[in-house]
Amino acid sequence: MVQKKITRKIISSKLPPKKEEAPKQVEDLSTDEENSPGGRTVHAPSVQQNDGNKFASNEVRAKKVCYFCQSKTNPSYTDLANLRRYLTDRAKILPRARSGVCSKHQRAVARNIKYARHLALLPFVPKV
């Protein structure tokens, strides 16, 4: 695969310079493929810009797939090993965002966990 040489220019400010100040310098971001032993070195400012969002990241998270939709099963209060996957270490029910279960099966998981707790198959509180 042939690597292309990438050159980007970042302008520090898009506003016209003030009368007292000299115009700001333009930084050049370029990759040196020939000079670096690893093959690619990027010359960039030490601080990454994230457009004002302090939680921005470059990682793209893959959406979790519902376990029950994938296996074409339904949660059951008798399947304790499977229900324990949706409990925290403090015996709280995990939310959908953390468990990756669809809304239909999240309601069924919560109902079955509560029923299993009522039958004393699962704990209400963790062991001390």
mmCIF file of C-alpha atoms in Angstrom:
data_model
loop_
_atom_site.group_PDB
_atom_site.id
_atom_site.type_symbol
_atom_site.label_atom_id
_atom_site.label_comp_id
_atom_site.label_asym_id
_atom_site.label_seq_id
_atom_site.Cartn_x
_atom_site.Cartn_y
_atom_site.Cartn_z
ATOM 1 C CA MET A 1 0.000 0.000 0.000
ATOM 2 C CA VAL A 2 1.410 3.360 -1.002
ATOM 3 C CA GLN A 3 1.228 6.073 1.634
ATOM 4 C CA LYS A 4 0.445 9.579 0.410
ATOM 5 C CA LYS A 5 2.111 12.650 1.786
ATOM 6 C CA ILE A 6 -0.437 14.668 3.739
ATOM 7 C CA THR A 7 -0.063 18.391 4.203
ATOM 8 C CA ARG A 8 -2.536 20.429 6.234
ATOM 9 C CA LYS A 9 -2.433 24.009 7.273
ATOM 10 C CA ILE A 10 -3.984 25.184 10.521
ATOM 11 C CA ILE A 11 -4.637 28.872 10.803
ATOM 12 C CA SER A 12 -4.485 30.003 14.416
ATOM 13 C CA SER A 13 -7.092 32.696 13.985
ATOM 14 C CA LYS A 14 -9.516 33.459 11.185
ATOM 15 C CA LEU A 15 -10.068 37.001 12.452
ATOM 16 C CA PRO A 16 -8.031 39.808 10.904
ATOM 17 C CA PRO A 17 -4.978 40.746 13.007
ATOM 18 C CA LYS A 18 -5.230 43.678 15.389
ATOM 19 C CA LYS A 19 -3.275 46.820 14.606
ATOM 20 C CA GLU A 20 -0.864 46.363 17.522
ATOM 21 C CA GLU A 21 -0.080 42.707 16.836
ATOM 22 C CA ALA A 22 1.794 41.135 13.990
ATOM 23 C CA PRO A 23 -0.079 38.541 11.918
ATOM 24 C CA LYS A 24 -0.117 35.090 13.517
ATOM 25 C CA GLN A 25 2.038 32.340 12.100
ATOM 26 C CA VAL A 26 0.528 29.479 10.146
ATOM 27 C CA GLU A 27 1.507 26.020 11.398
ATOM 28 C CA ASP A 28 2.232 23.336 8.864
ATOM 29 C CA LEU A 29 1.152 19.750 9.585
ATOM 30 C CA SER A 30 2.957 17.338 7.345
ATOM 31 C CA THR A 31 3.972 13.713 7.393
ATOM 32 C CA ASP A 32 7.509 12.602 6.694
ATOM 33 C CA GLU A 33 7.425 9.073 5.382
ATOM 34 C CA GLU A 34 10.958 8.892 4.064
ATOM 35 C CA ASN A 35 12.759 10.280 7.119
ATOM 36 C CA SER A 36 11.082 8.337 9.911
ATOM 37 C CA PRO A 37 11.971 4.745 10.785
ATOM 38 C CA GLY A 38 8.348 3.833 11.545
ATOM 39 C CA GLY A 39 7.171 5.136 8.215
ATOM 40 C CA ARG A 40 4.905 7.952 9.355
ATOM 41 C CA THR A 41 5.529 10.896 11.630
ATOM 42 C CA VAL A 42 2.988 13.666 12.055
ATOM 43 C CA HIS A 43 4.177 17.111 13.047
ATOM 44 C CA ALA A 44 1.303 18.624 14.986
ATOM 45 C CA PRO A 45 0.747 20.974 17.905
ATOM 46 C CA SER A 46 1.143 19.319 21.287
ATOM 47 C CA VAL A 47 -2.395 20.229 22.356
ATOM 48 C CA GLN A 48 -5.169 18.589 20.401
ATOM 49 C CA GLN A 49 -8.088 20.759 19.419
ATOM 50 C CA ASN A 50 -11.520 19.311 20.084
ATOM 51 C CA ASP A 51 -13.795 22.204 19.075
ATOM 52 C CA GLY A 52 -14.772 23.086 22.648
ATOM 53 C CA ASN A 53 -16.107 19.652 23.571
ATOM 54 C CA LYS A 54 -13.972 18.345 26.397
ATOM 55 C CA PHE A 55 -15.422 14.841 26.057
ATOM 56 C CA ALA A 56 -14.783 14.498 22.335
ATOM 57 C CA SER A 57 -12.737 11.519 21.278
ATOM 58 C CA ASN A 58 -11.625 9.988 18.031
ATOM 59 C CA GLU A 59 -12.906 6.555 18.952
ATOM 60 C CA VAL A 60 -16.051 5.299 17.280
ATOM 61 C CA ARG A 61 -17.909 2.895 19.478
ATOM 62 C CA ALA A 62 -19.716 0.005 17.907
ATOM 63 C CA LYS A 63 -23.343 -0.255 18.913
ATOM 64 C CA LYS A 64 -24.018 -3.186 21.215
ATOM 65 C CA VAL A 65 -26.304 -5.892 19.899
ATOM 66 C CA CYS A 66 -29.101 -7.219 22.098
ATOM 67 C CA TYR A 67 -28.138 -10.656 23.416
ATOM 68 C CA PHE A 68 -31.737 -11.901 23.422
ATOM 69 C CA CYS A 69 -32.530 -10.652 19.899
ATOM 70 C CA GLN A 70 -29.322 -12.216 18.605
ATOM 71 C CA SER A 71 -29.960 -15.611 20.235
ATOM 72 C CA LYS A 72 -33.748 -15.384 19.599
ATOM 73 C CA THR A 73 -34.584 -16.194 23.220
ATOM 74 C CA ASN A 74 -36.423 -14.423 25.999
ATOM 75 C CA PRO A 75 -35.139 -13.756 29.519
ATOM 76 C CA SER A 76 -36.395 -16.149 32.163
ATOM 77 C CA TYR A 77 -36.334 -15.937 35.948
ATOM 78 C CA THR A 78 -35.026 -19.518 36.089
ATOM 79 C CA ASP A 79 -31.897 -18.667 34.073
ATOM 80 C CA LEU A 80 -29.965 -17.116 36.976
ATOM 81 C CA ALA A 81 -26.545 -17.123 35.330
ATOM 82 C CA ASN A 82 -27.921 -15.069 32.470
ATOM 83 C CA LEU A 83 -29.786 -12.639 34.758
ATOM 84 C CA ARG A 84 -26.678 -12.058 36.904
ATOM 85 C CA ARG A 85 -24.986 -10.556 33.839
ATOM 86 C CA TYR A 86 -27.424 -7.648 34.110
ATOM 87 C CA LEU A 87 -26.717 -6.919 37.799
ATOM 88 C CA THR A 88 -23.922 -4.748 39.183
ATOM 89 C CA ASP A 89 -21.697 -5.877 42.038
ATOM 90 C CA ARG A 90 -24.117 -3.987 44.317
ATOM 91 C CA ALA A 91 -27.069 -6.013 42.965
ATOM 92 C CA LYS A 92 -28.533 -3.110 40.978
ATOM 93 C CA ILE A 93 -30.067 -3.651 37.556
ATOM 94 C CA LEU A 94 -27.830 -2.341 34.762
ATOM 95 C CA PRO A 95 -29.310 0.334 32.481
ATOM 96 C CA ARG A 96 -29.782 -0.279 28.767
ATOM 97 C CA ALA A 97 -26.819 1.887 27.815
ATOM 98 C CA ARG A 98 -24.438 -0.326 29.768
ATOM 99 C CA SER A 99 -26.033 -3.717 29.178
ATOM 100 C CA GLY A 100 -26.661 -3.314 25.439
ATOM 101 C CA VAL A 101 -30.117 -4.901 25.565
ATOM 102 C CA CYS A 102 -33.000 -3.528 23.484
ATOM 103 C CA SER A 103 -35.866 -1.770 25.266
ATOM 104 C CA LYS A 104 -38.276 -4.698 24.909
ATOM 105 C CA HIS A 105 -35.863 -7.171 26.484
ATOM 106 C CA GLN A 106 -34.623 -4.648 29.083
ATOM 107 C CA ARG A 107 -38.154 -4.463 30.504
ATOM 108 C CA ALA A 108 -38.370 -8.273 30.501
ATOM 109 C CA VAL A 109 -34.941 -8.581 32.182
ATOM 110 C CA ALA A 110 -35.958 -6.122 34.908
ATOM 111 C CA ARG A 111 -39.281 -7.904 35.477
ATOM 112 C CA ASN A 112 -37.583 -11.334 35.684
ATOM 113 C CA ILE A 113 -34.860 -10.060 38.038
ATOM 114 C CA LYS A 114 -37.525 -8.629 40.350
ATOM 115 C CA TYR A 115 -39.482 -11.891 40.218
ATOM 116 C CA ALA A 116 -36.335 -13.932 40.940
ATOM 117 C CA ARG A 117 -35.594 -11.637 43.899
ATOM 118 C CA HIS A 118 -39.113 -12.197 45.213
ATOM 119 C CA LEU A 119 -38.562 -15.970 45.017
ATOM 120 C CA ALA A 120 -35.198 -15.530 46.822
ATOM 121 C CA LEU A 121 -33.225 -16.764 43.816
ATOM 122 C CA LEU A 122 -31.341 -13.452 43.453
ATOM 123 C CA PRO A 123 -30.270 -11.067 46.223
ATOM 124 C CA PHE A 124 -31.868 -7.688 46.889
ATOM 125 C CA VAL A 125 -28.609 -6.446 48.425
ATOM 126 C CA PRO A 126 -25.019 -7.682 48.027
ATOM 127 C CA LYS A 127 -23.315 -9.804 50.670
ATOM 128 C CA VAL A 128 -21.423 -7.772 53.238
#
